[in-house]
Short mmCIF file of C-alpha atoms and ligand atoms in Angstrom, two decimals:
data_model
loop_
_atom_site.label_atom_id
_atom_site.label_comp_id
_atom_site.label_asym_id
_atom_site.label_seq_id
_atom_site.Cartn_x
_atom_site.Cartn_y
_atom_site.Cartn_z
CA UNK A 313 62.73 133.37 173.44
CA UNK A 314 66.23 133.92 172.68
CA UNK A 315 68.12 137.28 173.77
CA UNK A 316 69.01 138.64 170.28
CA UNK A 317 64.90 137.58 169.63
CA UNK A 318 63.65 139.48 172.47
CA UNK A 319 66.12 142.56 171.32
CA UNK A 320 64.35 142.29 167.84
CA UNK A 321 60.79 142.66 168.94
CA UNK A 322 61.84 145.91 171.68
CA UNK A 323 63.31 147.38 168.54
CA UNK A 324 59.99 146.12 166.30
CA UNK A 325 57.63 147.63 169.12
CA UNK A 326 60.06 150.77 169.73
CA UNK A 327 59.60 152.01 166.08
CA UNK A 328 56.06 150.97 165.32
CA UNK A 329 55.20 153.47 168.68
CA UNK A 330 57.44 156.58 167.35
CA UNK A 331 54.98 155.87 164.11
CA UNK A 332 52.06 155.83 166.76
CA UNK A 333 53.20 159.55 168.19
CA UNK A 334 54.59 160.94 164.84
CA UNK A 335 50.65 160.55 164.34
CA UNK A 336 49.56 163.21 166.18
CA UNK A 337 51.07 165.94 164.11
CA UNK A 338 50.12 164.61 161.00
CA UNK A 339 47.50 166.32 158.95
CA UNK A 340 46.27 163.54 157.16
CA UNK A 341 46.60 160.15 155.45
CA UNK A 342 48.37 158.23 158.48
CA UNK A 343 51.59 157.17 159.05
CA UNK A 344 52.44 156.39 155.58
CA UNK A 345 51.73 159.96 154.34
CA UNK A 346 50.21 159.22 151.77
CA UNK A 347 46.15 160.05 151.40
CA UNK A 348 44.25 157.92 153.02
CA UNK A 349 43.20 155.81 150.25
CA UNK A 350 43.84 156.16 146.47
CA UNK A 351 42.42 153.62 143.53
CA UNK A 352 45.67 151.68 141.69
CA UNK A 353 45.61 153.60 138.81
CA UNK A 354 46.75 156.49 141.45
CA UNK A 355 43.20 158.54 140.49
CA UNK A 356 40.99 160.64 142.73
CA UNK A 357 40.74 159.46 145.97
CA UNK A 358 38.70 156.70 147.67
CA UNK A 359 37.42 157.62 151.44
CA UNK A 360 38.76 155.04 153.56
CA UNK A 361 35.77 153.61 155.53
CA UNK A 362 36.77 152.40 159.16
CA UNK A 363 33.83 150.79 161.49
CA UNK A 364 34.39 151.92 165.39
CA UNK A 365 32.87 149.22 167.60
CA UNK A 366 33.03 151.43 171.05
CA UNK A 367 32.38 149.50 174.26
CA UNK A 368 29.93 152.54 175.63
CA UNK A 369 29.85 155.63 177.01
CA UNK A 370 30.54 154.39 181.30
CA UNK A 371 32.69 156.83 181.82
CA UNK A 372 34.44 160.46 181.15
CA UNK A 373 37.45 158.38 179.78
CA UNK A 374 35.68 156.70 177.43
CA UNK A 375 33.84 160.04 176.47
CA UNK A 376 37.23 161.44 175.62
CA UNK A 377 38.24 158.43 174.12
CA UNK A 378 35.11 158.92 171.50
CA UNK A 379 35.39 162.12 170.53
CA UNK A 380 39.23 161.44 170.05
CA UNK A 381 38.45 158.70 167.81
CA UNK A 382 35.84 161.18 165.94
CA UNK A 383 37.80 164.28 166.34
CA UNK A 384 40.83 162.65 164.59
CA UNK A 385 38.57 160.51 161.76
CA UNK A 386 37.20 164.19 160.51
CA UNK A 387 40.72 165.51 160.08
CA UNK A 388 42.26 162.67 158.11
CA UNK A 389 38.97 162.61 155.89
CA UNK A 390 37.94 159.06 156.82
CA UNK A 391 34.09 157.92 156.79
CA UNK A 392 33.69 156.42 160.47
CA UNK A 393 30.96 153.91 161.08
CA UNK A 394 30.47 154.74 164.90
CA UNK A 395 28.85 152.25 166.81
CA UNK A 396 28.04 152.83 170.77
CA UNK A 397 28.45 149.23 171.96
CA UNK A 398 26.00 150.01 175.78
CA UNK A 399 28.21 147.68 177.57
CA UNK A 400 26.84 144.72 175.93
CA UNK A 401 28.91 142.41 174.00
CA UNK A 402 25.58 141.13 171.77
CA UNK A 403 25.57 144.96 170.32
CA UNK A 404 29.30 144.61 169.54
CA UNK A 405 29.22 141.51 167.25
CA UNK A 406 26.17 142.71 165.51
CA UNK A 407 28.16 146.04 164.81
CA UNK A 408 31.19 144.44 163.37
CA UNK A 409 28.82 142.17 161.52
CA UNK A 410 27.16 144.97 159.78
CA UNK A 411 30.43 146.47 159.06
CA UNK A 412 31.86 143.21 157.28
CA UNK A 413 28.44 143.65 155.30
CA UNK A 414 29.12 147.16 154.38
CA UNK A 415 32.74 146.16 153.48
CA UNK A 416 34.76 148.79 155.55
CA UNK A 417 38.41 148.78 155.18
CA UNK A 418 38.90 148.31 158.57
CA UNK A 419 37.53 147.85 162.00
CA UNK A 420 38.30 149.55 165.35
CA UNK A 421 37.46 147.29 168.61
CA UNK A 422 36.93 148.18 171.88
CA UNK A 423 35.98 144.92 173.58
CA UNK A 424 33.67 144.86 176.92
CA UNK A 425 34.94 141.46 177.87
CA UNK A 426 38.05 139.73 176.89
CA UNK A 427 36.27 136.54 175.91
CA UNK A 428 33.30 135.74 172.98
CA UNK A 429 34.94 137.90 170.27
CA UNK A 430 37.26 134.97 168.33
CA UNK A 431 34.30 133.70 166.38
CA UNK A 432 33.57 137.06 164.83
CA UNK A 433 37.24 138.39 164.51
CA UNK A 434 37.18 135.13 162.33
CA UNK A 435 34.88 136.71 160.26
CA UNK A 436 35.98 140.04 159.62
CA UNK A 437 39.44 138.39 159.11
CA UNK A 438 38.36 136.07 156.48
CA UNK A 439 36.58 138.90 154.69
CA UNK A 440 40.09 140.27 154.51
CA UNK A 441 39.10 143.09 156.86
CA UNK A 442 42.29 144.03 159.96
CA UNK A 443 40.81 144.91 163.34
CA UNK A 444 42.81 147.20 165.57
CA UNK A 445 41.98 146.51 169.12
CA UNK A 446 41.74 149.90 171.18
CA UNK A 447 42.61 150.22 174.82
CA UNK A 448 41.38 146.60 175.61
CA UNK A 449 43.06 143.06 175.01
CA UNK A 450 40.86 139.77 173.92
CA UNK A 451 41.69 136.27 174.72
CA UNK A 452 41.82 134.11 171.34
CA UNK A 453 44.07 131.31 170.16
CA UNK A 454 44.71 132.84 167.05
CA UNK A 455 46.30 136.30 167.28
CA UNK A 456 46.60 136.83 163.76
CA UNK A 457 42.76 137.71 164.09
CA UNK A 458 43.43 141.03 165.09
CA UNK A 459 46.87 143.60 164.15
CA UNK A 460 47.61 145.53 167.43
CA UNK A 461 46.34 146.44 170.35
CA UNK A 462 46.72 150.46 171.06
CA UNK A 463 46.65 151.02 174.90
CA UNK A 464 48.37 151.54 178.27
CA UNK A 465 49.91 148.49 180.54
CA UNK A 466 47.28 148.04 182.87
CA UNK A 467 48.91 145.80 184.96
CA UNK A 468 51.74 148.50 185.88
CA UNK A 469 48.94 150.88 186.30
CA UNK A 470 47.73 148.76 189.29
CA UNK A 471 50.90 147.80 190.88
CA UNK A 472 51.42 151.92 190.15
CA UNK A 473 48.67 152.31 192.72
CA UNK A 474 49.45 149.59 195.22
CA UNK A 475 53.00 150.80 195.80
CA UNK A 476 51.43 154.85 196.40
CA UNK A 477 48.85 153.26 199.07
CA UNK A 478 51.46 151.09 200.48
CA UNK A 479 53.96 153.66 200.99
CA UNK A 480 51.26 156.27 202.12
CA UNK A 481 49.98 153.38 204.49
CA UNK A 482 53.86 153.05 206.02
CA UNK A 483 52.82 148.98 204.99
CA UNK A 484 49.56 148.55 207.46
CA UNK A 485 46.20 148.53 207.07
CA UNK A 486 42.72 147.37 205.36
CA UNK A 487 42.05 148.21 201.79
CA UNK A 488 38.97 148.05 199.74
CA UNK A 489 39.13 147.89 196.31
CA UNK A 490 36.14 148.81 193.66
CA UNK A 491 36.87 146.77 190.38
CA UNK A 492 35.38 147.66 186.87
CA UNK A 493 32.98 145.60 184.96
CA UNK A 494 34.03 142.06 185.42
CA UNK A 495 35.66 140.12 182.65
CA UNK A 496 36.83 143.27 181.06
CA UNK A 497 40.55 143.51 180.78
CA UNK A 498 41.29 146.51 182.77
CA UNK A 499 39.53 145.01 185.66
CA UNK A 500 41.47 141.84 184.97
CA UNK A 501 44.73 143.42 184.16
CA UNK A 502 44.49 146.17 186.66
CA UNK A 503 43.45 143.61 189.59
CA UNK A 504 46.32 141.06 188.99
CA UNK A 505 49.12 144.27 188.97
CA UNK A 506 47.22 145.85 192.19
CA UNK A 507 46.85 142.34 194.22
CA UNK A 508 49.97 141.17 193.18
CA UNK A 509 52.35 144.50 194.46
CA UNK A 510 50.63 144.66 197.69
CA UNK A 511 51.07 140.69 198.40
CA UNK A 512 54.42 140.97 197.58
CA UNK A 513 55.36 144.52 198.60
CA UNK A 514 53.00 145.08 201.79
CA UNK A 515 52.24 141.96 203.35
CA UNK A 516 50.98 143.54 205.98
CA UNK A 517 47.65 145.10 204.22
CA UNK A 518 44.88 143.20 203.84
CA UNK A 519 41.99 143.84 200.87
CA UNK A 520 38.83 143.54 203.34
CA UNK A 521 36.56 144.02 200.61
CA UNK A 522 35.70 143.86 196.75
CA UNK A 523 33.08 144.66 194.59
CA UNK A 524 32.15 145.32 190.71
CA UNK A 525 31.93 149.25 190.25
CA UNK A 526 31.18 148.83 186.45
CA UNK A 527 33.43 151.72 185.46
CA UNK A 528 30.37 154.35 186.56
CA UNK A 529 30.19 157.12 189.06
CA UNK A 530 26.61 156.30 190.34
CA UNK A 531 27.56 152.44 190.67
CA UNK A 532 31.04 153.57 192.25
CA UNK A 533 28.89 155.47 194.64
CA UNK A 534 26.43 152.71 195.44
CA UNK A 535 29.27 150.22 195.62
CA UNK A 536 31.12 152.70 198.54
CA UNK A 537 28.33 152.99 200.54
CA UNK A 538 27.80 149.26 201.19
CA UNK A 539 31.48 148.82 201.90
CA UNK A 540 30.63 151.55 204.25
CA UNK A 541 28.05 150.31 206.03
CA UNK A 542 29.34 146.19 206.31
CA UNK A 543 32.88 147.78 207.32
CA UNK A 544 32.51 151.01 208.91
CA UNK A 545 35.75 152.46 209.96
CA UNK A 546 37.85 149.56 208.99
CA UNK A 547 38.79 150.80 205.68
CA UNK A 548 41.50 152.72 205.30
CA UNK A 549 41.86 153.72 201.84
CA UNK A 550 40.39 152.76 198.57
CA UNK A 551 41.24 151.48 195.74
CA UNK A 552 39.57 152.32 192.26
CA UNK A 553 39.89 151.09 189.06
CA UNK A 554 39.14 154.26 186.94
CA UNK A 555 38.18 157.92 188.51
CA UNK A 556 34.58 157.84 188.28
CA UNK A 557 34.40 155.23 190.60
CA UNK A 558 36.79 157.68 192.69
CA UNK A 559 34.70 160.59 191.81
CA UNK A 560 31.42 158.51 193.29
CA UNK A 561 33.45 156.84 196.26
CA UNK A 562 34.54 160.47 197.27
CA UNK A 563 30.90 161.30 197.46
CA UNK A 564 30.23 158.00 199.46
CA UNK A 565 32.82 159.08 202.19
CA UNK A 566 32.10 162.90 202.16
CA UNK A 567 28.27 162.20 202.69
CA UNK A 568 29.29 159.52 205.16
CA UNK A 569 30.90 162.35 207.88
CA UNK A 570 34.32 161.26 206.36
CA UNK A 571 37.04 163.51 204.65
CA UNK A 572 38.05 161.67 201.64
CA UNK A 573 41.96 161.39 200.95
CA UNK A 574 42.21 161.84 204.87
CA UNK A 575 40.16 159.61 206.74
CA UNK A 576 39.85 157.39 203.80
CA UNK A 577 43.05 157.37 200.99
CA UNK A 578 42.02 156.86 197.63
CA UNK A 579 43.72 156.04 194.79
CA UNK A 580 42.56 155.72 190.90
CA UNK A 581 43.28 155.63 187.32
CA UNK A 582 42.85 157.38 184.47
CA UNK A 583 43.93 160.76 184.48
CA UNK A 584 40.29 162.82 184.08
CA UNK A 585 40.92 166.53 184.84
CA UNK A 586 37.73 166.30 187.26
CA UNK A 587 39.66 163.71 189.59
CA UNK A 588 43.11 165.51 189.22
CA UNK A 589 41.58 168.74 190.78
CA UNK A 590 40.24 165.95 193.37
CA UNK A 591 43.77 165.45 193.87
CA UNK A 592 44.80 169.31 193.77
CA UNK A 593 41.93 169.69 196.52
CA UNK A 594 43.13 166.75 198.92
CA UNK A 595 39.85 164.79 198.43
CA UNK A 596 41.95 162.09 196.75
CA UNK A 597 45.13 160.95 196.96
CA UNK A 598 46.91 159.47 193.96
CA UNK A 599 45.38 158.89 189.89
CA UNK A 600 47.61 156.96 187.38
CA UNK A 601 46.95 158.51 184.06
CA UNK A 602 45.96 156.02 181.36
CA UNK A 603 45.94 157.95 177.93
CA UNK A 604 42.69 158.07 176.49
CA UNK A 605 43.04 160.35 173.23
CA UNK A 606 43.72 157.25 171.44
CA UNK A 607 42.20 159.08 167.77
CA UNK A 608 45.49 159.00 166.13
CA UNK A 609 47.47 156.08 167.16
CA UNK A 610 44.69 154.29 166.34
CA UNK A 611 44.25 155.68 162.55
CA UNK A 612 47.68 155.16 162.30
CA UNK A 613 47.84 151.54 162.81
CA UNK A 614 44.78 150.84 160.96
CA UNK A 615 46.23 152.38 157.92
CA UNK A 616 49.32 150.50 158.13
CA UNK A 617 47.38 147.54 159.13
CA UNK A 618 45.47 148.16 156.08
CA UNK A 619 48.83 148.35 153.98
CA UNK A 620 50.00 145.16 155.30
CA UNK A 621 52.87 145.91 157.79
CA UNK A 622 53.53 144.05 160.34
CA UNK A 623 52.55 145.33 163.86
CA UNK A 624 53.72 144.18 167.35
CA UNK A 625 50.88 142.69 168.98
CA UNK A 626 50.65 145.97 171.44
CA UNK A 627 51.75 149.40 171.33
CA UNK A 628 51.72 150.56 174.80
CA UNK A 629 51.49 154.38 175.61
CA UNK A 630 53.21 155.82 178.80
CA UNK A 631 51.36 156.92 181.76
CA UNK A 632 51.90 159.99 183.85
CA UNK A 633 50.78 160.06 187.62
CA UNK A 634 49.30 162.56 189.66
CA UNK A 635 49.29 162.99 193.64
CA UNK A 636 49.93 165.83 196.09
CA UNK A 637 53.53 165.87 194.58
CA UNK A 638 51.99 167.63 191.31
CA UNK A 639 48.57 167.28 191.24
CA UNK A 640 47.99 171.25 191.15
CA UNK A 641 50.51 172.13 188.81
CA UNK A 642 49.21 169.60 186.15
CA UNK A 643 45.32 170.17 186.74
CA UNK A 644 45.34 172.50 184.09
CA UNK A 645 47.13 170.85 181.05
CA UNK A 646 44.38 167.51 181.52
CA UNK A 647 42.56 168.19 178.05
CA UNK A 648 40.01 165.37 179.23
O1 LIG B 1941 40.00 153.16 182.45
C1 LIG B 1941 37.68 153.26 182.06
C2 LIG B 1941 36.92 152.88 180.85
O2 LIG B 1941 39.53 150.42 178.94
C3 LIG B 1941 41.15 152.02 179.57
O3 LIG B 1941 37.58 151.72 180.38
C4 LIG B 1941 39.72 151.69 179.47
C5 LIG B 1941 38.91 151.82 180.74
C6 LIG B 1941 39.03 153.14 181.48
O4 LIG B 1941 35.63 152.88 180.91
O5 LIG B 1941 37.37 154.51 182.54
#
């Protein structure tokens, strides 16, 4: 790419994210303004139908996420077709199936996996229905199937969280880290920026062990107790890809005789207000927000998705971090 190209596309993503936060305020009808959807002749006006293909409910995050999604649908006036995905792709393409039947202006995806989905984005694409991707990327070799993604960088988040243990570690020491479900892209994404810091910026710690958490306290919990038991004392902090893995690795170590954030650092992301007082308390030591009221950036990119703008591919939100630096301060202002 050349320099004045790269310029063009900051600038491209720059404003289409002030559109994604001007959202917020809004009281209806989008980024545009305008209602959310009125016939050609400019008559009464037609309730725009969106279809939400949710991954699940695995954790508090998500939960948020949701009601975000829901909270924000009821204000603009749109008719959501909510579908709770239960972590399995199969329930995902048959909900965006049935909402290419029911002809819904527009389709919100949160995929499970980053593969599988380009044969049914085809679909939806060809019924001349625009996807919005939330929070997660897919892998597909056309991107025109889907308008924007509306998310966080994952990959900084990770490297976010290698460089706190690292320095909190003075560069030494044995890591474990508890991945979420496998093939997703924050466990991909995440992973890669985690790995990659430490390798490069503390060569000196190793990852002794690594395991699929699946997002969920109790399989966080289950997951921390093995490592446990295989490598005992070994471990000196933890590494989580969302709090309530943290939240169940916390009780792991606490029921183990160990202090968590002490014996046993711990680092996580996400931002949940139940793992920042963690964090205010000393039981953890460091969690990387990632933004999960996601209700009106999403909206607003549908609708201009739906109105045929152009979108870069992502519009990345900006992550706050909390550790024994703020942790208490901020505890109170987490609305999720
Ligand atoms: O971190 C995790 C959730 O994709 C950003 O999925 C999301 C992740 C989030 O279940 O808690």
């Amino acid at each position: 790419m050349t320099r004045s190209r790269i310029i063009a596309c900051g600038l491209v993503a720059v404003v289409a994210l002030s559109l994604v936060g001007c959202g917020s305020s809004d009281s209806g009808g989008g980024a545009t303004g305008r209602p959310a959807s009125a016939d050609s002749k400019g008559g009464a006006k037609k309730k725009l139908v969106i279809g939400f293909a949710q991954t699940g409910a695995e954790s508090g995050w998500r939960k948020a996420e949701t009601q975000s999604v829901k909270d924000e649908a009821e204000k603009r006036g749109i008719d959501l077709k909510f579908s709770d995905g239960q972590g399995k792709q199969e329930l995902q393409i048959q909900a965006i199936h049935s909402f290419i039947q029911q002809k819904v202006d527009g389709i919100i995806l949160a995929p499970v996996v980053v593969t599988g989905f380009e044969p049914v984005l085809k679909e939806a694409k060809e019924a001349g229905i625009p996807v919005v991707l939330s929070d997660r990327a897919v892998e597909v070799k056309d991107p025109s199937l889907y308008a924007t993604l509306v998310g966080s960088d994952f990959v900084d988040e990770g490297k976010r969280c290698a460089e706190y243990l690292g320095k909190k570690m003075n560069g030494k020491g044995n890591i474990a880290e508890i991945e979420g479900n496998s093939g997703s892209a924050p466990q991909i994404e995440r992973k890669k920026g985690f790995d990659e810091a430490l390798a490069k910026e503390f060569p000196n710690i190793k990852i002794i062990a690594d395991a699929d958490g699946k997002f969920e306290i109790a399989k966080g919990k289950e997951v921390m107790e093995a490592m446990l038991r295989a490598n005992g004392k070994n471990i000196n902090a933890v590494f989580c890809h969302n709090d309530d893995m943290g939240l169940g690795a916390i009780q792991a170590i606490q029921e183990a005789g160990m202090k968590p954030g002490k014996d046993i650092l711990i680092a996580t992301i996400d931002g949940e207000k139940l793992m920042v007082q963690q964090v205010a308390d000393g039981n953890s030591n460091c969690c990387v927000e990632c933004k999960a009221l996601l209700g009106s950036g999403l909206f607003d990119a549908i609708q201009q998705a739906i109105d045929k703008k152009i979108l870069p591919k992502k519009m990345i939100q900006k992550d706050d971090q909390f550790d024994e630096t703020n942790a208490k301060a901020m505890v109170e202002t987490r609305k999720y």
